[in-house]
Amino acid sequence: MKNRICVAVVGSGYVGLVAAACFAEIGHLVICVDNDESKVASLRDGGVPIHEEYLRELLDRHRPGSITFTSDLRAATREADAIFIAVGTPQSGTGSADLSYVDAVASEIARSIDRYKVIVEKSTVPVYTNEWIRRVIERNGVPRELFDVASNPEFLREGTAVVDFLHTDRIVVGTDSVRAAALMDTIYEPLTSGSYYENENSVPGHRTAASSPPIVHVSTKAAELIKHASNAFLAVKISFINVVANICEAVGADVKQVAHGIGMDDRIGPKFLQAGIGYGGSCFPKDVAAFRYVAEQCGISFGLLSEVEKINVEQKRRFFQKVRSALWTFRGKKLGVLGLAFKGGTDDIRDSPAIEIVQLLLREGCSIDAFDPAAMERTAEIIPASDSIHYVDDAYAAAQGKDALLILTDWQEFAELDLERLHQSLRYPIVIDGRNLYSPEHLRERGFTYLSVGRQDALASPGTPASSQNGFGQEAGILMLRRAHEA
Ligand code: UGA
């Protein structure tokens, strides 16, 4: 390939590893750096530490020719023309981002700069971080003409990260130098020119040679703000629709219909308007807090974001109350739980609303059989299997003999269950769905009592054949009576 660049990516987490695999996929020579020796060894041996569609294929395709793994940051720095920093920026006690890993990596990089390099922030960082990186490198004695610092935020979602990278809506590049901007243009040229999509082995997605992604050049500060503001705005959308959902429940409307109607307005758009049990994951909770902190530091009150966070906490509490309203008491109840990951398509349980709800239910004395297609191993590390919680092999095993089934993660396979089999498995055919995967009417017709978010409860009538078989009609009646009583 002409214009093949040697790129180092520091940090082999979700962002770093995906970016590294994708840089190799678009033709560059990639050195992946991580200070965790065992991770590096496993990656060298063909291991893939995260569950991400296409990642294994890309790593297999490019290892060891175009992508190598090392813990030697100094050697990688000497080799590379561009060094992407993709290390963690966890939340500190104040809500701000803890930048100590970025700081440590920048100092280490500085010690090996002997010719011109571009240091690129890929981690989500607050505005001004590029200035700090520049200062750290200068303090370590590197002449200003030997480096530039750029910001190139990533907008990939877990579960679809590879496709999001290669078929991105836009590539944001923040630089304050023409030379750095030119190098970034060269790195992304296979995507922006469309040449990557002409390759018959390219990862499929919505981009084609005729509709290649644009590259947006802005200042480094603007790029840093674009990342934080994008995540914060998406979180606003989710909390907004969750409150609308609660209003829908109060007045007897269906939030899916309302979201559909709102989303048809081009200015609003249909995405991120799915009501549920609140947002989670390693990004939104941390980034909303960090962006609020950035505003505070500028003397600006971003009360909107505090409200978004409050609504998100409240949404989980409301769902928990909904479960209580269906079960009356918790102690001794047997529940099936579908979903532990913070969303479908990933094994990530960081800040997962599902985990929080499971922990609350266990504390209340319920016993749980849980199933998740990818996240059970990770969950068992923080909630070990015990008399109260078992991890089972499929959705029907989770439902077997249970007082109710809870859906907590939007895995596609949970939206395609064999309802007759599910009905036969459950002791009482009650489904409480925190992700609105089914139509209430459809489940009611099949003999279920179905509670979801922002829609009316569907109560199986005593007359339906399935419910009359197991005395469930009485259960629905009790639920209706109790709801009426609560009102
Ligand atoms: C998010 C952003 O979507 C990415 O653009 C960004 O790059 C990434 O954070 C990051 O900063 O690294 P991710 O955390 O993988 O990506 O997950 P999302 O798909 O955005 O979902 C976040 C949470 O919001 C999940 O818990 C999901 O279930 C919830 N959600 C999402 C809703 O409750 N409703 C929706 O309509 C959409």
Short mmCIF file of C-alpha atoms and ligand atoms in Angstrom, two decimals:
data_model
loop_
_atom_site.label_atom_id
_atom_site.label_comp_id
_atom_site.label_asym_id
_atom_site.label_seq_id
_atom_site.Cartn_x
_atom_site.Cartn_y
_atom_site.Cartn_z
CA MET A 1 0.00 0.00 0.00
CA LYS A 2 1.31 3.47 -0.78
CA ASN A 3 1.22 5.77 2.25
CA ARG A 4 1.39 2.98 4.77
CA ILE A 5 1.90 4.65 8.14
CA CYS A 6 3.38 3.05 11.25
CA VAL A 7 0.89 3.65 14.01
CA ALA A 8 1.24 2.81 17.72
CA VAL A 9 -1.92 2.42 19.77
CA VAL A 10 -1.41 2.60 23.52
CA GLY A 11 -4.02 0.74 25.56
CA SER A 12 -5.72 -2.47 24.40
CA GLY A 13 -9.16 -1.83 25.86
CA TYR A 14 -12.33 -1.56 23.75
CA VAL A 15 -11.29 1.61 21.96
CA GLY A 16 -7.59 0.83 21.59
CA LEU A 17 -7.90 -2.73 20.39
CA VAL A 18 -10.68 -1.98 17.93
CA ALA A 19 -8.84 1.08 16.58
CA ALA A 20 -5.63 -0.97 16.24
CA ALA A 21 -7.39 -3.79 14.36
CA CYS A 22 -9.14 -1.28 12.09
CA PHE A 23 -5.95 0.70 11.35
CA ALA A 24 -4.36 -2.59 10.27
CA GLU A 25 -7.47 -3.41 8.25
CA ILE A 26 -7.16 -0.15 6.29
CA GLY A 27 -3.54 -0.94 5.49
CA HIS A 28 -1.32 0.50 8.20
CA LEU A 29 1.42 -1.10 10.24
CA VAL A 30 0.19 -1.20 13.83
CA ILE A 31 1.99 -1.68 17.14
CA CYS A 32 -0.41 -2.33 19.98
CA VAL A 33 1.01 -1.39 23.38
CA ASP A 34 -0.31 -2.42 26.76
CA ASN A 35 1.40 -2.52 30.16
CA ASP A 36 -0.49 -5.68 31.12
CA GLU A 37 2.04 -8.36 30.17
CA SER A 38 -0.45 -11.22 30.38
CA LYS A 39 -2.85 -9.41 28.06
CA VAL A 40 -0.05 -8.80 25.57
CA ALA A 41 0.98 -12.47 25.73
CA SER A 42 -2.59 -13.61 25.20
CA LEU A 43 -3.09 -11.23 22.25
CA ARG A 44 0.12 -12.50 20.69
CA ASP A 45 -1.13 -16.06 21.08
CA GLY A 46 -4.36 -15.34 19.27
CA GLY A 47 -6.51 -14.41 22.26
CA VAL A 48 -9.25 -11.78 21.97
CA PRO A 49 -10.08 -10.30 25.37
CA ILE A 50 -13.43 -8.72 24.42
CA HIS A 51 -16.59 -9.85 22.69
CA GLU A 52 -16.89 -7.65 19.61
CA GLU A 53 -18.27 -8.55 16.20
CA TYR A 54 -15.54 -8.89 13.48
CA LEU A 55 -12.72 -8.19 15.95
CA ARG A 56 -11.45 -11.75 16.02
CA GLU A 57 -11.56 -11.95 12.21
CA LEU A 58 -9.60 -8.73 11.81
CA LEU A 59 -6.98 -9.67 14.40
CA ASP A 60 -6.58 -13.11 12.81
CA ARG A 61 -6.31 -11.51 9.38
CA HIS A 62 -3.59 -9.03 10.34
CA ARG A 63 -1.65 -10.80 13.08
CA PRO A 64 1.36 -10.99 12.95
CA GLY A 65 2.12 -9.28 9.60
CA SER A 66 0.50 -5.88 10.15
CA ILE A 67 -0.29 -5.86 13.84
CA THR A 68 2.07 -6.69 16.68
CA PHE A 69 1.69 -6.55 20.45
CA THR A 70 4.19 -5.29 23.00
CA SER A 71 4.53 -3.78 26.45
CA ASP A 72 7.52 -1.70 25.35
CA LEU A 73 6.07 1.78 24.84
CA ARG A 74 9.45 3.38 24.23
CA ALA A 75 10.36 1.03 21.39
CA ALA A 76 6.88 1.46 19.87
CA THR A 77 7.23 5.25 20.06
CA ARG A 78 10.55 5.16 18.24
CA GLU A 79 9.04 3.08 15.42
CA ALA A 80 5.75 4.92 14.97
CA ASP A 81 4.87 8.11 13.11
CA ALA A 82 1.64 8.57 15.06
CA ILE A 83 1.00 7.40 18.62
CA PHE A 84 -2.66 7.06 19.59
CA ILE A 85 -3.35 7.19 23.33
CA ALA A 86 -6.35 5.00 24.14
CA VAL A 87 -5.85 4.30 27.83
CA GLY A 88 -8.61 4.47 30.44
CA THR A 89 -9.86 7.76 31.86
CA PRO A 90 -11.87 6.50 34.83
CA GLN A 91 -14.14 8.70 36.92
CA SER A 92 -12.49 10.26 39.94
CA GLY A 93 -14.20 11.04 43.26
CA THR A 94 -15.30 14.50 42.05
CA GLY A 95 -16.88 13.18 38.84
CA SER A 96 -14.01 14.52 36.76
CA ALA A 97 -11.97 12.24 34.50
CA ASP A 98 -8.86 10.80 36.13
CA LEU A 99 -6.12 11.55 33.61
CA SER A 100 -3.21 9.96 35.45
CA TYR A 101 -2.83 7.15 32.89
CA VAL A 102 -2.76 9.68 30.03
CA ASP A 103 -0.18 11.71 31.96
CA ALA A 104 2.03 8.66 32.59
CA VAL A 105 1.86 7.56 28.94
CA ALA A 106 2.66 11.09 27.67
CA SER A 107 5.77 11.27 29.90
CA GLU A 108 6.93 7.86 28.74
CA ILE A 109 6.38 8.75 25.07
CA ALA A 110 8.36 11.97 25.54
CA ARG A 111 11.44 9.99 26.56
CA SER A 112 11.65 8.29 23.17
CA ILE A 113 10.83 11.05 20.69
CA ASP A 114 13.82 11.43 18.39
CA ARG A 115 12.05 12.55 15.21
CA TYR A 116 8.69 14.19 14.33
CA LYS A 117 5.66 12.39 15.79
CA VAL A 118 1.99 13.13 16.18
CA ILE A 119 0.57 12.18 19.58
CA VAL A 120 -3.15 11.59 19.22
CA GLU A 121 -5.73 11.49 22.02
CA LYS A 122 -8.26 8.80 21.35
CA SER A 123 -9.47 8.28 24.91
CA THR A 124 -12.43 10.41 25.94
CA VAL A 125 -10.82 13.35 27.67
CA PRO A 126 -11.91 16.77 28.89
CA VAL A 127 -11.15 19.92 26.94
CA TYR A 128 -7.58 21.19 27.48
CA THR A 129 -6.11 17.66 27.79
CA ASN A 130 -4.15 18.20 24.56
CA GLU A 131 -2.57 21.27 26.17
CA TRP A 132 -1.53 19.19 29.17
CA ILE A 133 -0.06 16.47 26.97
CA ARG A 134 1.90 19.10 25.06
CA ARG A 135 3.23 20.60 28.29
CA VAL A 136 4.22 17.21 29.71
CA ILE A 137 6.15 16.36 26.56
CA GLU A 138 7.86 19.75 26.48
CA ARG A 139 8.75 19.47 30.18
CA ASN A 140 10.52 16.25 29.36
CA GLY A 141 12.82 18.19 27.05
CA VAL A 142 11.33 17.44 23.62
CA PRO A 143 11.72 20.40 21.21
CA ARG A 144 8.38 21.79 20.03
CA GLU A 145 9.14 21.13 16.34
CA LEU A 146 9.50 17.37 16.98
CA PHE A 147 5.85 16.76 17.83
CA ASP A 148 2.24 17.82 17.58
CA VAL A 149 -0.72 16.77 19.69
CA ALA A 150 -4.01 15.96 17.96
CA SER A 151 -7.43 14.91 19.17
CA ASN A 152 -9.25 12.19 17.24
CA PRO A 153 -12.24 11.06 19.33
CA GLU A 154 -13.94 7.77 18.66
CA PHE A 155 -17.70 7.35 18.41
CA LEU A 156 -17.85 3.59 18.36
CA ARG A 157 -20.45 1.68 20.32
CA GLU A 158 -19.67 -1.55 22.07
CA GLY A 159 -21.05 -4.51 20.18
CA THR A 160 -20.80 -2.75 16.82
CA ALA A 161 -17.43 -1.09 17.38
CA VAL A 162 -15.64 -2.42 14.30
CA VAL A 163 -18.47 -1.48 11.95
CA ASP A 164 -18.81 1.91 13.66
CA PHE A 165 -15.10 2.56 13.09
CA LEU A 166 -14.99 1.49 9.45
CA HIS A 167 -18.43 2.87 8.51
CA THR A 168 -18.39 5.95 10.70
CA ASP A 169 -20.73 8.93 10.29
CA ARG A 170 -17.73 11.26 10.51
CA ILE A 171 -14.06 11.30 11.39
CA VAL A 172 -13.30 14.17 13.75
CA VAL A 173 -9.73 15.41 13.75
CA GLY A 174 -8.65 18.24 16.02
CA THR A 175 -5.23 19.69 15.29
CA ASP A 176 -3.53 23.01 15.58
CA SER A 177 -0.90 22.30 12.92
CA VAL A 178 -1.07 21.71 9.17
CA ARG A 179 1.58 18.98 9.39
CA ALA A 180 -0.38 16.94 11.94
CA ALA A 181 -3.62 17.41 9.97
CA ALA A 182 -1.90 16.10 6.83
CA LEU A 183 -0.67 12.96 8.62
CA MET A 184 -4.18 12.31 9.99
CA ASP A 185 -5.58 12.75 6.45
CA THR A 186 -3.13 10.12 5.21
CA ILE A 187 -4.05 7.68 7.98
CA TYR A 188 -7.78 7.92 7.21
CA GLU A 189 -7.41 8.21 3.42
CA PRO A 190 -8.51 4.60 2.70
CA LEU A 191 -11.86 5.43 4.35
CA THR A 192 -12.33 9.00 3.17
CA SER A 193 -11.38 8.18 -0.45
CA GLY A 194 -13.70 5.17 -0.40
CA SER A 195 -10.91 2.81 -1.55
CA TYR A 196 -11.37 0.54 1.48
CA TYR A 197 -14.98 -0.22 0.52
CA GLU A 198 -13.91 -1.42 -2.94
CA ASN A 199 -12.01 -4.29 -1.36
CA GLU A 200 -14.16 -7.43 -1.58
CA ASN A 201 -13.06 -8.56 1.90
CA SER A 202 -13.99 -5.27 3.53
CA VAL A 203 -16.21 -5.42 6.62
CA PRO A 204 -19.78 -4.77 5.42
CA GLY A 205 -21.67 -1.69 6.53
CA HIS A 206 -23.57 1.29 5.18
CA ARG A 207 -20.58 3.12 3.68
CA THR A 208 -19.55 2.46 0.08
CA ALA A 209 -16.93 3.88 -2.26
CA ALA A 210 -19.59 6.33 -3.43
CA SER A 211 -20.60 7.40 0.07
CA SER A 212 -17.37 7.51 2.02
CA PRO A 213 -17.22 9.22 5.42
CA PRO A 214 -16.25 12.89 5.71
CA ILE A 215 -13.27 14.02 7.75
CA VAL A 216 -14.02 17.06 9.88
CA HIS A 217 -11.02 19.22 10.75
CA VAL A 218 -11.43 21.39 13.83
CA SER A 219 -9.26 22.76 16.61
CA THR A 220 -8.07 20.30 19.25
CA LYS A 221 -10.30 21.91 21.87
CA ALA A 222 -13.34 21.67 19.60
CA ALA A 223 -12.62 17.96 18.97
CA GLU A 224 -12.41 17.29 22.70
CA LEU A 225 -15.71 19.10 23.22
CA ILE A 226 -17.39 17.29 20.31
CA LYS A 227 -16.77 13.95 22.03
CA HIS A 228 -18.08 14.94 25.46
CA ALA A 229 -21.00 16.91 24.04
CA SER A 230 -22.04 14.02 21.75
CA ASN A 231 -22.22 11.51 24.59
CA ALA A 232 -23.94 13.99 26.89
CA PHE A 233 -26.51 14.82 24.22
CA LEU A 234 -27.30 11.15 23.61
CA ALA A 235 -27.76 10.66 27.37
CA VAL A 236 -30.12 13.65 27.38
CA LYS A 237 -32.19 11.98 24.66
CA ILE A 238 -32.46 8.75 26.66
CA SER A 239 -33.42 10.42 29.92
CA PHE A 240 -35.88 12.62 28.04
CA ILE A 241 -37.70 9.67 26.51
CA ASN A 242 -37.67 7.85 29.84
CA VAL A 243 -39.56 10.70 31.47
CA VAL A 244 -41.94 10.81 28.51
CA ALA A 245 -42.42 7.06 29.07
CA ASN A 246 -43.40 7.68 32.67
CA ILE A 247 -45.96 10.24 31.51
CA CYS A 248 -47.26 7.70 28.98
CA GLU A 249 -47.79 5.20 31.80
CA ALA A 250 -49.69 7.79 33.79
CA VAL A 251 -52.03 8.79 30.97
CA GLY A 252 -52.38 5.45 29.20
CA ALA A 253 -50.38 6.15 26.03
CA ASP A 254 -47.69 3.99 24.40
CA VAL A 255 -44.18 5.49 24.46
CA LYS A 256 -43.18 3.56 21.34
CA GLN A 257 -45.87 5.38 19.39
CA VAL A 258 -44.84 8.69 20.89
CA ALA A 259 -41.11 8.09 20.17
CA HIS A 260 -41.94 7.09 16.62
CA GLY A 261 -43.89 10.28 16.10
CA ILE A 262 -41.19 12.46 17.62
CA GLY A 263 -38.37 10.71 15.75
CA MET A 264 -39.98 11.29 12.35
CA ASP A 265 -39.01 14.92 12.71
CA ASP A 266 -35.69 15.13 10.87
CA ARG A 267 -34.43 17.64 13.38
CA ILE A 268 -34.87 15.12 16.20
CA GLY A 269 -34.28 11.74 14.53
CA PRO A 270 -35.50 8.31 15.64
CA LYS A 271 -32.35 7.01 17.35
CA PHE A 272 -31.71 6.91 21.10
CA LEU A 273 -35.39 7.31 21.87
CA GLN A 274 -35.88 3.86 23.32
CA ALA A 275 -37.33 4.01 26.78
CA GLY A 276 -36.11 1.42 29.24
CA ILE A 277 -34.32 0.99 32.54
CA GLY A 278 -31.85 3.81 31.95
CA TYR A 279 -28.48 4.07 30.29
CA GLY A 280 -25.36 2.32 31.58
CA GLY A 281 -21.98 1.22 30.32
CA SER A 282 -18.49 2.56 30.68
CA CYS A 283 -19.15 5.79 28.78
CA PHE A 284 -22.41 7.67 29.34
CA PRO A 285 -22.47 7.70 33.18
CA LYS A 286 -18.80 8.69 33.35
CA ASP A 287 -18.88 11.17 30.47
CA VAL A 288 -22.02 12.98 31.61
CA ALA A 289 -20.43 13.48 35.04
CA ALA A 290 -17.12 14.55 33.50
CA PHE A 291 -18.75 17.04 31.14
CA ARG A 292 -20.79 18.52 34.00
CA TYR A 293 -17.51 18.90 35.89
CA VAL A 294 -15.85 20.60 32.89
CA ALA A 295 -18.75 23.10 32.81
CA GLU A 296 -18.43 23.71 36.54
CA GLN A 297 -14.72 24.41 36.14
CA CYS A 298 -15.66 27.06 33.56
CA GLY A 299 -18.08 28.59 36.06
CA ILE A 300 -21.05 27.36 34.06
CA SER A 301 -23.86 25.45 35.69
CA PHE A 302 -25.02 22.57 33.49
CA GLY A 303 -28.06 21.71 35.61
CA LEU A 304 -29.57 19.89 32.63
CA LEU A 305 -26.94 17.16 33.01
CA SER A 306 -27.54 16.80 36.76
CA GLU A 307 -31.20 16.27 35.94
CA VAL A 308 -30.32 13.69 33.27
CA GLU A 309 -28.32 11.75 35.86
CA LYS A 310 -31.13 12.00 38.42
CA ILE A 311 -33.68 10.71 35.93
CA ASN A 312 -31.39 7.80 35.06
CA VAL A 313 -31.12 6.73 38.69
CA GLU A 314 -34.86 7.12 39.20
CA GLN A 315 -35.64 5.00 36.14
CA LYS A 316 -34.04 1.92 37.70
CA ARG A 317 -35.90 2.55 40.96
CA ARG A 318 -39.20 2.81 39.08
CA PHE A 319 -38.59 -0.47 37.31
CA PHE A 320 -37.79 -2.13 40.62
CA GLN A 321 -41.09 -0.84 41.99
CA LYS A 322 -42.83 -2.23 38.93
CA VAL A 323 -41.42 -5.67 39.71
CA ARG A 324 -42.61 -5.28 43.29
CA SER A 325 -46.09 -4.33 42.10
CA ALA A 326 -46.27 -7.58 40.12
CA LEU A 327 -44.92 -9.83 42.87
CA TRP A 328 -46.32 -8.10 45.96
CA THR A 329 -43.53 -9.40 48.22
CA PHE A 330 -39.99 -10.36 47.28
CA ARG A 331 -38.73 -12.76 49.97
CA GLY A 332 -38.65 -16.32 48.65
CA LYS A 333 -39.81 -15.38 45.13
CA LYS A 334 -38.11 -17.23 42.29
CA LEU A 335 -37.26 -15.08 39.31
CA GLY A 336 -35.79 -15.68 35.88
CA VAL A 337 -33.56 -12.88 34.60
CA LEU A 338 -32.70 -12.43 30.93
CA GLY A 339 -29.78 -10.09 30.39
CA LEU A 340 -26.88 -8.89 32.52
CA ALA A 341 -24.80 -6.84 30.05
CA PHE A 342 -25.42 -3.08 29.97
CA LYS A 343 -26.90 -3.53 26.49
CA GLY A 344 -27.27 -6.30 23.92
CA GLY A 345 -24.33 -7.43 21.79
CA THR A 346 -21.62 -7.08 24.43
CA ASP A 347 -20.23 -8.90 27.45
CA ASP A 348 -19.59 -5.60 29.24
CA ILE A 349 -21.30 -5.24 32.61
CA ARG A 350 -19.73 -1.96 33.69
CA ASP A 351 -22.46 0.25 35.19
CA SER A 352 -25.06 -2.17 33.85
CA PRO A 353 -28.60 -1.29 34.98
CA ALA A 354 -29.35 -5.04 34.81
CA ILE A 355 -26.70 -5.83 37.41
CA GLU A 356 -27.98 -3.11 39.71
CA ILE A 357 -31.50 -4.50 39.53
CA VAL A 358 -30.29 -8.08 40.11
CA GLN A 359 -28.37 -6.94 43.20
CA LEU A 360 -31.44 -5.14 44.56
CA LEU A 361 -33.60 -8.23 44.05
CA LEU A 362 -31.08 -10.51 45.74
CA ARG A 363 -30.89 -8.11 48.67
CA GLU A 364 -34.68 -8.34 48.98
CA GLY A 365 -34.50 -12.13 49.29
CA CYS A 366 -35.44 -13.27 45.77
CA SER A 367 -33.68 -16.21 44.21
CA ILE A 368 -32.62 -15.81 40.60
CA ASP A 369 -31.73 -17.96 37.62
CA ALA A 370 -29.98 -15.65 35.16
CA PHE A 371 -29.03 -16.02 31.54
CA ASP A 372 -27.02 -13.74 29.28
CA PRO A 373 -25.51 -14.88 25.97
CA ALA A 374 -22.13 -13.25 26.73
CA ALA A 375 -21.92 -11.59 30.14
CA MET A 376 -22.41 -14.44 32.65
CA GLU A 377 -18.74 -15.11 33.25
CA ARG A 378 -18.01 -11.48 34.03
CA THR A 379 -21.09 -11.19 36.22
CA ALA A 380 -20.10 -14.29 38.20
CA GLU A 381 -16.85 -12.53 39.09
CA ILE A 382 -18.78 -9.86 41.01
CA ILE A 383 -21.91 -11.88 41.94
CA PRO A 384 -20.65 -15.45 42.41
CA ALA A 385 -23.10 -18.30 41.87
CA SER A 386 -24.72 -19.26 45.18
CA ASP A 387 -27.96 -20.65 46.61
CA SER A 388 -29.60 -17.33 45.60
CA ILE A 389 -28.28 -16.98 42.06
CA HIS A 390 -27.52 -19.53 39.38
CA TYR A 391 -26.27 -18.89 35.87
CA VAL A 392 -28.13 -21.08 33.40
CA ASP A 393 -27.75 -22.15 29.79
CA ASP A 394 -30.67 -20.48 28.05
CA ALA A 395 -33.75 -18.33 28.42
CA TYR A 396 -36.09 -21.30 29.01
CA ALA A 397 -33.91 -22.68 31.80
CA ALA A 398 -34.05 -19.21 33.40
CA ALA A 399 -37.86 -19.23 33.13
CA GLN A 400 -38.38 -22.79 34.39
CA GLY A 401 -40.72 -22.86 37.39
CA LYS A 402 -40.38 -19.12 38.07
CA ASP A 403 -42.85 -16.68 39.56
CA ALA A 404 -41.92 -14.16 36.84
CA LEU A 405 -39.40 -13.52 34.09
CA LEU A 406 -37.51 -10.21 33.84
CA ILE A 407 -35.94 -8.93 30.62
CA LEU A 408 -33.12 -6.53 31.48
CA THR A 409 -30.91 -6.40 28.35
CA ASP A 410 -31.94 -5.87 24.74
CA TRP A 411 -30.34 -8.93 23.17
CA GLN A 412 -31.99 -9.71 19.84
CA GLU A 413 -32.50 -13.35 20.87
CA PHE A 414 -34.66 -12.24 23.80
CA ALA A 415 -37.01 -10.59 21.31
CA GLU A 416 -37.43 -13.89 19.44
CA LEU A 417 -38.37 -16.33 22.19
CA ASP A 418 -40.70 -19.26 21.61
CA LEU A 419 -43.60 -17.86 23.61
CA GLU A 420 -45.48 -21.13 23.94
CA ARG A 421 -42.41 -22.83 25.40
CA LEU A 422 -41.81 -19.86 27.66
CA HIS A 423 -45.39 -20.01 28.87
CA GLN A 424 -45.06 -23.68 29.68
CA SER A 425 -41.76 -23.10 31.49
CA LEU A 426 -42.93 -20.37 33.85
CA ARG A 427 -44.85 -21.12 37.03
CA TYR A 428 -46.80 -17.90 36.52
CA PRO A 429 -46.62 -16.44 33.02
CA ILE A 430 -45.58 -12.96 34.09
CA VAL A 431 -43.00 -11.14 31.96
CA ILE A 432 -41.60 -7.82 33.17
CA ASP A 433 -39.71 -6.26 30.31
CA GLY A 434 -37.32 -3.37 30.98
CA ARG A 435 -36.46 -3.11 27.28
CA ASN A 436 -39.87 -3.12 25.57
CA LEU A 437 -38.97 -6.05 23.32
CA TYR A 438 -42.55 -7.27 22.83
CA SER A 439 -45.93 -5.84 22.00
CA PRO A 440 -48.18 -5.89 25.09
CA GLU A 441 -51.15 -6.98 22.99
CA HIS A 442 -49.22 -9.89 21.47
CA LEU A 443 -48.17 -11.21 24.87
CA ARG A 444 -51.62 -10.73 26.38
CA GLU A 445 -53.12 -12.79 23.54
CA ARG A 446 -50.67 -15.57 24.36
CA GLY A 447 -51.74 -15.70 27.97
CA PHE A 448 -49.02 -13.61 29.60
CA THR A 449 -49.27 -10.77 32.01
CA TYR A 450 -46.77 -8.37 30.51
CA LEU A 451 -45.40 -5.26 32.15
CA SER A 452 -43.06 -2.97 30.20
CA VAL A 453 -41.87 0.63 30.25
CA GLY A 454 -44.06 3.54 29.16
CA ARG A 455 -46.90 1.29 28.03
CA GLN A 456 -50.00 -0.09 29.63
CA ASP A 457 -49.73 -3.34 31.55
CA ALA A 458 -51.19 -6.22 29.57
CA LEU A 459 -53.07 -8.50 31.91
CA ALA A 460 -53.88 -12.01 30.70
CA SER A 461 -57.61 -12.44 31.09
CA PRO A 462 -58.91 -15.48 32.99
CA GLY A 463 -60.63 -16.58 29.80
CA THR A 464 -57.46 -17.16 27.75
CA PRO A 465 -56.84 -20.86 27.32
CA ALA A 466 -53.18 -20.81 28.38
CA SER A 467 -53.77 -18.97 31.61
CA SER A 468 -56.77 -21.05 32.59
CA GLN A 469 -54.59 -24.14 32.39
CA ASN A 470 -52.47 -23.09 35.34
CA GLY A 471 -54.75 -20.88 37.35
CA PHE A 472 -52.93 -17.78 36.15
CA GLY A 473 -56.14 -15.85 35.68
CA GLN A 474 -56.33 -15.50 39.40
CA GLU A 475 -52.80 -14.03 39.46
CA ALA A 476 -53.71 -11.41 36.86
CA GLY A 477 -56.80 -10.56 38.84
CA ILE A 478 -54.76 -10.04 41.99
CA LEU A 479 -52.35 -7.82 40.10
CA MET A 480 -55.20 -5.74 38.73
CA LEU A 481 -56.74 -5.41 42.17
CA ARG A 482 -53.45 -4.36 43.69
CA ARG A 483 -52.77 -1.79 40.97
CA ALA A 484 -56.23 -0.35 41.54
CA HIS A 485 -55.56 -0.27 45.26
CA GLU A 486 -52.21 1.49 44.77
CA ALA A 487 -53.82 4.09 42.54
C1 UGA B 1 -21.65 5.18 23.63
C2 UGA B 1 -21.91 6.04 22.38
O1 UGA B 1 -23.12 5.63 21.74
C3 UGA B 1 -20.75 5.93 21.39
O2 UGA B 1 -20.96 6.82 20.29
C4 UGA B 1 -19.45 6.31 22.10
O3 UGA B 1 -18.34 6.20 21.24
C5 UGA B 1 -19.26 5.42 23.30
O4 UGA B 1 -20.39 5.56 24.19
C6 UGA B 1 -18.00 5.85 23.99
O5 UGA B 1 -17.92 7.00 24.43
O6 UGA B 1 -17.01 5.11 23.95
P1 UGA B 1 -21.88 2.57 24.20
O7 UGA B 1 -21.57 2.96 25.62
O8 UGA B 1 -21.19 1.41 23.60
O9 UGA B 1 -21.61 3.82 23.21
O10 UGA B 1 -23.42 2.22 24.15
P2 UGA B 1 -24.76 2.84 23.55
O11 UGA B 1 -25.22 2.00 22.45
O12 UGA B 1 -24.62 4.28 23.29
O13 UGA B 1 -25.73 2.62 24.80
C7 UGA B 1 -25.47 3.24 26.07
C8 UGA B 1 -26.57 2.92 27.04
O14 UGA B 1 -27.77 3.61 26.67
C9 UGA B 1 -26.95 1.44 27.11
O15 UGA B 1 -27.18 1.08 28.45
C10 UGA B 1 -28.22 1.36 26.29
O16 UGA B 1 -29.05 0.29 26.66
C11 UGA B 1 -28.86 2.70 26.62
N1 UGA B 1 -29.81 3.19 25.59
C12 UGA B 1 -29.37 3.46 24.33
C13 UGA B 1 -31.13 3.38 25.93
O17 UGA B 1 -31.54 3.14 27.09
N2 UGA B 1 -31.99 3.85 24.97
C14 UGA B 1 -31.59 4.13 23.71
O18 UGA B 1 -32.44 4.57 22.89
C15 UGA B 1 -30.25 3.93 23.38
#
